[in-house]
Amino acid sequence: MHSERRLVTTFNDLGLAAPLLKALEEEGYHTPTPIQAQAIPSLLAGKDLLGIAQTGTGKTAAFALPILQRLAADPKPAPRRGTRVLVLSPTRELASQIAESFETYGRHMGFKVAVVFGGVGYRPQRDALNRGLDVLVATPGRLIDHMSDGTADLRHTEVLVLDEADQMLDLGFIKPIRQIVATLAPTRQNLLFSATMPREISGLADQLLRNPVKVAVTPVASTVERVSQLVIHVDQARKRSLLAELMANAELKRGLVFTRTKRGADRVAKHLEGCGVKVAAIHGNKSQNQRESALEAFRAGKIRVLVATDIAARGIDVDEVTHVVNFDLPEVPEAYVHRIGRTGRAGASGIAISLCAGDDRDLLRAIERTTRQTIPSEDRRGDKTLEQEATSGRGDRTEGDRGERGRRPDRSRNGNSSGTARPARAGSGARPDRRDDRGASRSDDRRPSTAGGRSEPRRDERNVHRGDAGTSSGQNGSSLGHMRFMSGGAPRSGPAGNADRPDREQRRDDGDGRGGQARRRNRRGGSRSSNPRVSSPAV
């Protein structure tokens, strides 16, 4: 690998086409960020690229602009059931954000762009692929579903982009990625972007990239310089009271609160709401409509605080976040870098506060080792001014937090942590989806199978996308299964009455794509469909 640097002051210096410059002007963008200035010339020359950049550095435009210019320079019909450009993303939110960027920058170029992920209708995605696409942004699991069903043919893909590669590694996507790459044409341009650079990602880059240009705008696992960091040591039973105290600070204009688990996010949001804070929670058990509504309200300033889990927060691109609060420290040290990167964006300053209970100290030490720093701290342990919640009698964990640590939570069907799977009774209560806690679309975030052939449950929120029960949204054309087009006709919507739930063809992936559906029919006492879907062998 080698590095290339070129000093530029405006986008005009990069040699971009007039339609791209016009779109950038309309968006108010004049000066490229460091990663854009370094990456765009190399990508325009057709070189492979390894980009190391944190969130908020403008890396999406760094690859979207040269890709759009490449497509315009070599006009050709989009391949039927395929795409000229494939972008793989770990999460729904990030995939939607990337697709929107391609649409924004290419609005004067007339390309067809679609985004494909689980938890929404299958048929509109199939129809869009059948017509052919210029740019497809997808999560690996749902894309493999289409490949297995013969509705996606990637042999004519000219450009492959892996975004947030370190996150896809953490989610267990390496095997699906290799499966997808094996079907692509060998003569293609490859781009890999990652905020951190663990050894596994370095190995993947060596296998995937050919003599790549390396662009690194920040040191590996470094934290944003403009973010002031603080650790507050506090008893677990007093965490929520301390959080409410922090929210009372008038300087906290727009805040992100991170929890380790989905249930924890709901409990924290409920507590803050009871304290008079305008708040919403976003995590994998929320429907796609709920998640997008919460994000839109947060962007518009209708709510002051957004409580999120790590996976659900990927792809949140909201300016002017003044504070990030780690209610729970992340179990993966690199996730700390991603979390605090949500503030201090676009040259602004920010504040990151981490609440550290007694059993979180090992996690704190791991974060400090990874980021090569000692984070300033203060001690609020035993502070009688903070209200103490009822304890469970097991250390300083609160009653509501039992089962969140020390063992695998969310393993049972109804969200209990007892480890005993109990099927839900019909009409037993409102849930985001009828499917179990592990999978609205397991195809979106599958983890490699264990030796016994079963997919192993993930710990805590790293399992979030198996629990992503998404529905189609009415925003930005996403009521059509998140199909958005810059030209040409829109795909058909699902059957009447299905606007707010997944398409009838939506299914879990249990090896052949049918096992989970059959088991649900048996539990309900239903019969087999007269027109079952038949999957072709896995690619």
Coordinates of C-alpha atoms in Angstrom, one line a residue:
M1 CA 0.0 0.0 0.0
H2 CA 1.1 3.6 -0.5
S3 CA -0.3 6.9 0.5
E4 CA -1.2 9.9 -1.8
R5 CA -1.7 13.4 -0.7
R6 CA -2.7 16.4 -2.8
L7 CA -3.3 19.9 -1.6
V8 CA -6.7 21.3 -2.8
T9 CA -8.7 24.2 -1.7
T10 CA -12.0 23.8 -3.6
F11 CA -14.0 21.0 -5.2
N12 CA -13.2 22.6 -8.6
D13 CA -9.6 21.6 -8.0
L14 CA -10.5 17.9 -8.0
G15 CA -11.6 17.8 -11.6
L16 CA -15.2 16.8 -10.9
A17 CA -17.9 17.0 -13.6
A18 CA -20.1 20.0 -13.9
P19 CA -23.3 18.2 -12.7
L20 CA -21.5 17.2 -9.5
L21 CA -20.2 20.7 -8.9
K22 CA -23.6 22.1 -9.4
A23 CA -25.1 19.7 -6.8
L24 CA -22.3 20.5 -4.3
E25 CA -23.0 24.2 -4.8
E26 CA -26.7 23.7 -4.2
E27 CA -25.8 21.9 -0.9
G28 CA -23.5 24.7 0.1
Y29 CA -20.3 22.6 -0.1
H30 CA -17.3 24.5 -1.3
T31 CA -14.2 23.1 0.4
P32 CA -13.4 19.4 0.5
T33 CA -12.6 17.7 3.8
P34 CA -9.1 16.1 4.2
I35 CA -10.3 12.6 3.2
Q36 CA -12.2 13.9 0.2
A37 CA -9.2 15.9 -1.0
Q38 CA -6.9 12.8 -0.6
A39 CA -9.3 10.1 -1.9
I40 CA -11.1 11.6 -4.8
P41 CA -8.1 12.0 -7.2
S42 CA -7.0 8.4 -6.6
L43 CA -10.5 7.1 -7.1
L44 CA -11.0 9.1 -10.3
A45 CA -7.8 7.4 -11.6
G46 CA -9.5 4.0 -11.0
K47 CA -7.3 2.9 -8.1
D48 CA -8.3 0.7 -5.1
L49 CA -8.4 2.5 -1.8
L50 CA -8.2 1.8 1.9
G51 CA -9.6 4.7 3.9
I52 CA -9.2 5.1 7.6
A53 CA -11.6 7.8 8.8
Q54 CA -13.9 8.4 11.7
T55 CA -17.5 9.3 11.4
G56 CA -18.3 12.9 10.5
T57 CA -15.2 13.3 8.2
G58 CA -17.1 13.3 4.9
K59 CA -16.1 9.9 3.8
T60 CA -19.4 9.1 2.1
A61 CA -18.9 12.0 -0.4
A62 CA -15.2 10.9 -0.8
F63 CA -16.4 7.7 -2.6
A64 CA -19.8 8.8 -3.9
L65 CA -18.5 11.7 -6.0
P66 CA -15.9 9.9 -8.0
I67 CA -18.2 6.8 -8.4
L68 CA -20.9 9.0 -9.9
Q69 CA -18.4 10.6 -12.2
R70 CA -17.1 7.2 -13.3
L71 CA -20.7 6.1 -14.2
A72 CA -21.3 9.3 -16.1
A73 CA -18.0 8.9 -18.1
D74 CA -19.0 5.4 -19.2
P75 CA -22.8 5.5 -19.8
K76 CA -24.4 2.1 -20.3
P77 CA -27.7 0.4 -19.4
A78 CA -28.0 -0.8 -15.9
P79 CA -27.6 -4.6 -15.8
R80 CA -30.9 -6.5 -15.4
R81 CA -31.1 -8.0 -11.9
G82 CA -27.8 -6.4 -11.1
T83 CA -26.0 -3.1 -10.4
R84 CA -23.0 -1.3 -11.6
V85 CA -22.0 -0.2 -8.1
L86 CA -22.5 -2.1 -4.9
V87 CA -22.1 -0.5 -1.5
L88 CA -22.2 -2.8 1.5
S89 CA -23.2 -1.3 4.9
P90 CA -23.7 -2.8 8.3
T91 CA -26.9 -1.1 9.3
R92 CA -30.2 0.1 7.9
E93 CA -29.7 3.7 9.0
L94 CA -26.3 3.9 7.4
A95 CA -27.5 2.3 4.2
S96 CA -30.3 4.8 3.9
Q97 CA -27.9 7.7 4.6
I98 CA -25.5 6.5 1.9
A99 CA -28.3 6.1 -0.7
E100 CA -29.5 9.6 0.1
S101 CA -26.0 11.0 -0.5
F102 CA -25.8 9.3 -3.9
E103 CA -29.2 10.8 -4.8
T104 CA -28.2 14.3 -3.6
Y105 CA -24.9 14.5 -5.4
G106 CA -26.2 12.8 -8.5
R107 CA -29.5 14.6 -8.8
H108 CA -28.6 16.1 -12.2
M109 CA -27.2 12.8 -13.6
G110 CA -30.3 10.6 -13.8
F111 CA -29.0 7.4 -12.2
K112 CA -31.1 4.8 -10.5
V113 CA -30.3 4.3 -6.8
A114 CA -31.9 1.8 -4.4
V115 CA -31.3 0.6 -0.9
V116 CA -31.9 -3.0 0.2
F117 CA -32.1 -4.3 3.8
G118 CA -34.3 -6.5 5.9
G119 CA -37.3 -5.7 8.0
V120 CA -39.2 -4.1 5.0
G121 CA -40.9 -5.4 2.0
Y122 CA -39.1 -8.0 -0.2
R123 CA -41.1 -7.7 -3.4
P124 CA -40.4 -4.0 -4.1
Q125 CA -36.7 -4.7 -3.7
R126 CA -37.0 -7.7 -6.1
D127 CA -38.8 -5.6 -8.7
A128 CA -36.1 -2.8 -8.5
L129 CA -33.3 -5.3 -8.9
N130 CA -35.1 -6.9 -11.9
R131 CA -35.2 -3.5 -13.7
G132 CA -31.5 -3.0 -13.1
L133 CA -29.7 -0.4 -10.9
D134 CA -26.7 2.0 -11.3
V135 CA -26.1 2.1 -7.5
L136 CA -27.2 -0.5 -4.9
V137 CA -26.6 0.1 -1.2
A138 CA -27.3 -3.1 0.8
T139 CA -26.8 -4.9 4.1
P140 CA -25.1 -8.2 3.5
G141 CA -27.8 -10.6 4.8
R142 CA -30.7 -9.3 2.8
L143 CA -28.5 -9.1 -0.3
I144 CA -27.6 -12.8 0.1
D145 CA -31.3 -13.6 0.3
H146 CA -31.8 -12.0 -3.1
M147 CA -28.8 -13.8 -4.5
S148 CA -30.1 -17.2 -3.2
D149 CA -33.5 -16.5 -4.8
G150 CA -31.9 -15.6 -8.1
T151 CA -33.2 -12.0 -8.0
A152 CA -29.8 -10.5 -7.7
D153 CA -27.0 -11.1 -10.2
L154 CA -23.8 -9.2 -9.3
R155 CA -21.5 -10.5 -12.1
H156 CA -21.5 -7.1 -13.8
T157 CA -20.7 -5.0 -10.8
E158 CA -17.9 -2.5 -11.6
V159 CA -17.2 -1.0 -8.2
L160 CA -17.4 -2.5 -4.7
V161 CA -17.5 -0.4 -1.5
L162 CA -17.3 -1.8 2.0
D163 CA -18.2 1.0 4.4
E164 CA -17.8 0.7 8.2
A165 CA -15.8 -2.5 7.7
D166 CA -14.9 -2.7 11.4
Q167 CA -18.5 -2.7 12.4
M168 CA -19.4 -5.4 9.8
L169 CA -16.5 -7.5 11.3
D170 CA -18.0 -7.0 14.8
L171 CA -21.4 -8.1 13.6
G172 CA -20.0 -11.3 12.1
F173 CA -20.4 -10.3 8.5
I174 CA -17.0 -11.4 7.2
K175 CA -18.4 -14.8 5.9
P176 CA -21.3 -13.2 4.1
I177 CA -19.0 -10.5 2.6
R178 CA -16.7 -13.2 1.2
Q179 CA -19.7 -15.0 -0.2
I180 CA -20.8 -11.9 -2.0
V181 CA -17.3 -11.0 -3.2
A182 CA -16.9 -14.5 -4.7
T183 CA -19.7 -13.7 -7.2
L184 CA -18.3 -10.4 -8.4
A185 CA -16.3 -9.9 -11.6
P186 CA -12.6 -10.0 -10.9
T187 CA -12.0 -6.8 -12.8
R188 CA -13.5 -4.2 -10.5
Q189 CA -12.5 -1.3 -8.4
N190 CA -12.5 -2.0 -4.6
L191 CA -12.9 0.6 -1.8
L192 CA -12.8 -0.2 1.9
F193 CA -13.5 2.3 4.6
S194 CA -13.2 1.8 8.4
A195 CA -13.0 4.0 11.4
T196 CA -10.6 1.6 13.2
M197 CA -8.1 -0.8 11.9
P198 CA -8.0 -4.1 13.8
R199 CA -5.9 -6.9 12.4
E200 CA -8.9 -8.7 10.9
I201 CA -9.7 -5.7 8.8
S202 CA -6.1 -5.4 7.7
G203 CA -6.2 -9.0 6.6
L204 CA -9.4 -8.5 4.7
A205 CA -7.9 -5.4 3.0
D206 CA -4.9 -7.4 1.9
Q207 CA -7.1 -10.1 0.3
L208 CA -9.6 -7.7 -1.3
L209 CA -7.6 -4.7 -2.5
R210 CA -5.0 -4.6 -5.3
N211 CA -2.1 -2.2 -4.7
P212 CA -4.4 0.3 -2.9
V213 CA -3.9 3.9 -2.0
K214 CA -4.1 4.3 1.7
V215 CA -5.7 7.4 3.1
A216 CA -5.7 7.9 6.9
V217 CA -7.0 11.3 8.2
T218 CA -6.9 10.3 11.8
P219 CA -4.7 7.9 13.8
V220 CA -6.2 4.5 14.4
A221 CA -8.6 4.4 17.4
S222 CA -8.0 8.0 18.2
T223 CA -10.7 10.2 19.6
V224 CA -11.9 13.5 18.1
E225 CA -9.7 16.3 19.4
R226 CA -12.5 18.8 19.7
V227 CA -14.4 16.6 22.1
S228 CA -13.9 17.2 25.8
Q229 CA -14.1 13.8 27.7
L230 CA -15.0 13.1 31.3
V231 CA -15.6 10.0 33.3
I232 CA -17.8 10.1 36.3
H233 CA -17.5 7.3 38.8
V234 CA -20.9 6.6 40.3
D235 CA -22.8 3.8 42.0
Q236 CA -24.9 1.8 39.6
A237 CA -28.1 2.5 41.6
R238 CA -27.5 6.2 41.2
K239 CA -26.8 6.3 37.5
R240 CA -30.2 7.4 36.4
S241 CA -30.4 10.1 39.0
L242 CA -27.0 11.4 37.8
L243 CA -28.2 11.3 34.2
A244 CA -31.2 13.4 35.1
E245 CA -28.9 15.9 36.8
L246 CA -26.8 16.1 33.6
M247 CA -29.9 16.7 31.5
A248 CA -30.8 19.7 33.6
N249 CA -27.7 21.5 32.3
A250 CA -29.0 24.3 30.0
E251 CA -25.8 23.9 27.8
L252 CA -27.0 20.5 26.7
K253 CA -28.9 21.6 23.7
R254 CA -29.0 18.3 21.8
G255 CA -27.7 15.1 23.5
L256 CA -27.2 11.4 22.6
V257 CA -27.3 8.8 25.4
F258 CA -25.9 5.4 24.8
T259 CA -26.9 2.2 26.5
R260 CA -25.6 -1.3 26.1
T261 CA -29.0 -3.0 25.6
K262 CA -32.3 -2.4 23.9
R263 CA -34.3 -2.8 27.1
G264 CA -31.9 -0.5 28.9
A265 CA -32.5 2.2 26.2
D266 CA -36.3 2.0 26.8
R267 CA -35.9 2.2 30.6
V268 CA -33.5 5.2 30.4
A269 CA -35.9 7.0 28.0
K270 CA -38.8 6.4 30.2
H271 CA -36.9 7.7 33.2
L272 CA -35.9 10.9 31.4
E273 CA -39.4 11.4 30.1
G274 CA -40.6 11.2 33.7
C275 CA -38.1 14.0 34.5
G276 CA -39.7 16.3 31.9
V277 CA -37.1 15.7 29.2
K278 CA -38.2 15.5 25.6
V279 CA -36.7 12.2 24.6
A280 CA -37.0 9.2 22.3
A281 CA -35.3 5.8 22.1
I282 CA -33.9 4.1 19.0
H283 CA -32.9 0.5 18.9
G284 CA -33.4 -2.8 17.0
N285 CA -36.8 -3.6 18.5
K286 CA -38.2 -0.4 17.1
S287 CA -40.0 -0.6 13.8
Q288 CA -38.3 1.2 10.9
N289 CA -41.1 3.8 10.9
Q290 CA -40.5 4.5 14.6
R291 CA -36.7 4.7 14.1
E292 CA -37.0 7.2 11.2
S293 CA -39.6 9.2 13.1
A294 CA -37.4 9.5 16.1
L295 CA -34.4 10.5 14.0
E296 CA -36.4 13.1 12.1
A297 CA -37.7 14.6 15.4
F298 CA -34.1 14.7 16.8
R299 CA -32.8 16.4 13.7
A300 CA -35.7 18.9 13.7
G301 CA -35.1 19.7 17.4
K302 CA -38.5 18.4 18.5
I303 CA -36.8 16.2 21.0
R304 CA -33.8 17.2 23.0
V305 CA -32.3 13.8 23.8
L306 CA -32.0 10.5 21.8
V307 CA -31.3 7.3 23.7
A308 CA -29.6 4.8 21.4
T309 CA -27.7 1.5 21.2
D310 CA -24.4 1.2 19.4
I311 CA -25.7 -0.6 16.3
A312 CA -28.8 1.5 15.9
A313 CA -26.7 4.7 16.2
R314 CA -24.6 3.8 13.2
G315 CA -25.5 6.1 10.4
I316 CA -27.0 8.8 12.6
D317 CA -25.8 11.9 10.9
V318 CA -27.1 14.8 13.0
D319 CA -25.2 18.1 13.3
E320 CA -24.9 20.2 16.4
V321 CA -25.0 17.3 18.9
T322 CA -23.5 19.1 22.0
H323 CA -23.2 16.2 24.4
V324 CA -22.8 12.4 24.2
V325 CA -23.4 10.5 27.5
N326 CA -22.3 6.9 27.8
F327 CA -24.9 5.6 30.3
D328 CA -23.2 2.2 29.8
L329 CA -19.7 1.8 28.7
P330 CA -19.3 -0.2 25.5
E331 CA -17.9 -3.7 25.7
V332 CA -15.9 -3.2 22.5
P333 CA -13.4 -0.4 23.2
E334 CA -13.4 0.8 19.5
A335 CA -17.2 1.6 19.9
Y336 CA -16.2 4.4 22.3
V337 CA -14.5 6.2 19.4
H338 CA -17.7 5.8 17.3
R339 CA -19.9 7.0 20.1
I340 CA -18.1 10.2 21.0
G341 CA -17.6 10.9 17.3
R342 CA -21.3 11.8 17.1
T343 CA -20.4 15.2 18.7
G344 CA -17.7 17.5 17.6
R345 CA -18.7 17.1 14.0
A346 CA -17.9 19.5 11.1
G347 CA -15.4 21.4 13.1
A348 CA -17.6 22.0 16.1
S349 CA -16.7 21.2 19.7
G350 CA -18.5 18.7 21.9
I351 CA -18.6 17.0 25.3
A352 CA -18.5 13.3 26.0
I353 CA -19.4 12.1 29.5
S354 CA -19.1 8.4 30.6
L355 CA -20.8 7.0 33.7
C356 CA -18.7 4.3 35.2
A357 CA -20.0 2.0 37.9
G358 CA -17.9 -0.4 39.9
D359 CA -18.1 -3.4 37.5
D360 CA -17.4 -1.1 34.5
R361 CA -13.8 -0.3 35.5
D362 CA -12.3 -3.1 33.3
L363 CA -14.2 -1.6 30.3
L364 CA -12.9 1.8 31.1
R365 CA -9.3 0.5 31.3
A366 CA -9.7 -1.2 27.9
I367 CA -11.0 2.0 26.4
E368 CA -8.1 4.0 27.8
R369 CA -5.6 1.4 26.5
T370 CA -7.2 1.4 23.0
T371 CA -7.3 5.2 22.7
R372 CA -3.9 5.7 24.4
Q373 CA -5.1 8.2 26.9
T374 CA -6.2 8.7 30.5
I375 CA -9.6 10.2 30.6
P376 CA -10.1 12.9 33.2
S377 CA -12.5 11.8 36.0
E378 CA -14.5 12.8 39.0
D379 CA -16.0 10.7 41.8
R380 CA -19.7 10.8 42.7
R381 CA -19.8 7.4 44.5
G382 CA -21.7 7.6 47.7
D383 CA -23.1 11.0 46.7
K384 CA -26.3 11.3 48.9
T385 CA -27.6 14.1 46.7
L386 CA -28.3 11.5 44.0
E387 CA -31.4 9.4 44.5
Q388 CA -30.7 5.8 44.9
E389 CA -32.9 3.3 43.2
A390 CA -34.1 0.0 44.8
T391 CA -31.3 -2.6 44.5
S392 CA -31.6 -6.2 43.8
G393 CA -29.4 -7.3 46.7
R394 CA -26.7 -8.3 44.2
G395 CA -24.0 -5.7 44.3
D396 CA -24.8 -2.3 43.0
R397 CA -26.9 -3.4 40.1
T398 CA -30.5 -2.0 40.1
E399 CA -33.5 -4.2 40.0
G400 CA -34.3 -3.1 36.5
D401 CA -30.8 -4.0 35.3
R402 CA -30.6 -7.6 36.4
G403 CA -29.8 -9.9 33.6
E404 CA -28.2 -7.2 31.4
R405 CA -24.7 -8.2 32.2
G406 CA -22.8 -11.4 33.1
R407 CA -24.9 -13.6 30.8
R408 CA -26.5 -13.5 27.4
P409 CA -29.7 -11.5 27.5
D410 CA -32.5 -11.4 25.0
R411 CA -32.2 -15.1 24.3
S412 CA -35.8 -15.9 25.0
R413 CA -38.7 -15.2 22.8
N414 CA -40.4 -12.5 24.8
G415 CA -37.4 -10.5 25.8
N416 CA -37.0 -12.2 29.2
S417 CA -33.5 -13.1 30.3
S418 CA -34.2 -16.4 32.0
G419 CA -32.8 -18.3 29.1
T420 CA -36.0 -20.3 28.6
A421 CA -37.7 -19.8 25.3
R422 CA -41.4 -19.4 25.6
P423 CA -43.6 -18.9 22.6
A424 CA -45.9 -15.8 22.9
R425 CA -49.6 -16.3 23.0
A426 CA -51.7 -14.7 20.3
G427 CA -52.7 -11.2 21.4
S428 CA -50.5 -11.3 24.4
G429 CA -49.4 -7.7 24.0
A430 CA -48.2 -5.1 21.6
R431 CA -44.8 -5.6 20.2
P432 CA -42.9 -4.1 17.3
D433 CA -43.4 -7.3 15.3
R434 CA -44.9 -10.8 15.8
R435 CA -41.5 -12.4 15.3
D436 CA -39.2 -13.3 18.2
D437 CA -36.7 -11.1 19.9
R438 CA -33.9 -12.4 17.8
G439 CA -35.1 -11.8 14.3
A440 CA -37.3 -9.6 12.2
S441 CA -34.8 -10.1 9.5
R442 CA -32.0 -12.4 10.6
S443 CA -30.9 -12.3 7.0
D444 CA -29.8 -8.7 7.6
D445 CA -27.3 -9.4 10.3
R446 CA -26.5 -13.0 10.4
R447 CA -23.6 -14.4 12.4
P448 CA -21.7 -17.4 11.0
S449 CA -23.2 -20.6 12.2
T450 CA -21.7 -22.7 14.9
A451 CA -20.6 -26.3 14.3
G452 CA -24.0 -27.6 15.1
G453 CA -25.5 -25.6 12.3
R454 CA -27.5 -23.2 14.5
S455 CA -26.9 -19.5 14.4
E456 CA -25.4 -18.4 17.8
P457 CA -27.2 -15.6 19.6
R458 CA -25.2 -12.5 20.0
R459 CA -24.5 -10.8 23.3
D460 CA -26.5 -7.7 24.2
E461 CA -26.9 -5.1 21.5
R462 CA -24.5 -6.7 19.1
N463 CA -27.5 -8.9 18.3
V464 CA -29.7 -5.8 17.5
H465 CA -30.3 -6.4 13.9
R466 CA -31.6 -9.9 14.4
G467 CA -34.1 -8.0 16.4
D468 CA -34.7 -5.3 13.9
A469 CA -38.4 -5.5 13.2
G470 CA -38.7 -2.8 10.6
T471 CA -41.7 -1.5 8.7
S472 CA -42.0 0.6 5.6
S473 CA -42.0 4.3 6.2
G474 CA -43.7 7.1 4.4
Q475 CA -40.7 9.3 4.3
N476 CA -38.4 9.8 1.3
G477 CA -40.2 7.2 -0.7
S478 CA -39.5 4.5 1.8
S479 CA -43.1 3.3 1.9
L480 CA -42.1 1.3 -1.1
G481 CA -39.8 -0.9 0.9
H482 CA -37.1 1.8 1.0
M483 CA -36.7 1.9 -2.8
R484 CA -35.8 5.4 -3.9
F485 CA -35.1 6.3 -7.5
M486 CA -33.6 9.4 -9.2
S487 CA -35.2 8.6 -12.5
G488 CA -37.6 6.0 -13.9
G489 CA -40.7 4.5 -12.4
A490 CA -41.1 3.6 -8.8
P491 CA -41.7 -0.1 -7.9
R492 CA -45.1 -1.2 -6.8
S493 CA -46.0 -1.1 -3.2
G494 CA -47.0 -4.2 -1.3
P495 CA -50.6 -5.5 -0.9
A496 CA -53.2 -3.1 0.5
G497 CA -53.1 -2.9 4.3
N498 CA -49.4 -3.8 4.4
A499 CA -48.0 -0.2 4.4
D500 CA -46.8 -0.4 8.0
R501 CA -45.5 -4.0 8.2
P502 CA -43.1 -6.1 6.2
D503 CA -44.2 -7.5 2.9
R504 CA -45.9 -11.0 3.0
E505 CA -42.8 -12.4 1.3
Q506 CA -40.6 -11.1 4.1
R507 CA -39.1 -14.0 6.0
R508 CA -36.4 -15.1 8.3
D509 CA -33.4 -16.9 6.9
D510 CA -32.9 -20.3 8.4
G511 CA -30.5 -21.9 6.0
D512 CA -32.9 -22.5 3.1
G513 CA -35.0 -19.4 3.8
R514 CA -38.1 -21.3 4.6
G515 CA -37.5 -23.1 8.0
G516 CA -38.4 -20.2 10.2
Q517 CA -41.6 -19.5 8.3
A518 CA -42.7 -23.1 8.5
R519 CA -42.1 -23.2 12.3
R520 CA -44.2 -20.1 12.8
R521 CA -47.0 -21.7 10.8
N522 CA -46.9 -24.8 12.9
R523 CA -47.0 -22.9 16.1
R524 CA -50.1 -21.0 14.9
G525 CA -51.7 -24.2 13.6
G526 CA -51.8 -22.8 10.1
S527 CA -51.3 -24.7 6.9
R528 CA -48.6 -24.4 4.3
S529 CA -49.1 -21.7 1.8
S530 CA -50.4 -22.7 -1.6
N531 CA -47.7 -20.7 -3.3
P532 CA -44.6 -21.2 -1.2
R533 CA -41.4 -19.3 -2.0
V534 CA -38.6 -21.7 -3.1
S535 CA -35.1 -20.6 -2.6
S536 CA -32.3 -21.7 -4.9
P537 CA -29.2 -23.1 -3.3
A538 CA -27.0 -20.7 -1.3
V539 CA -24.4 -18.9 -3.4

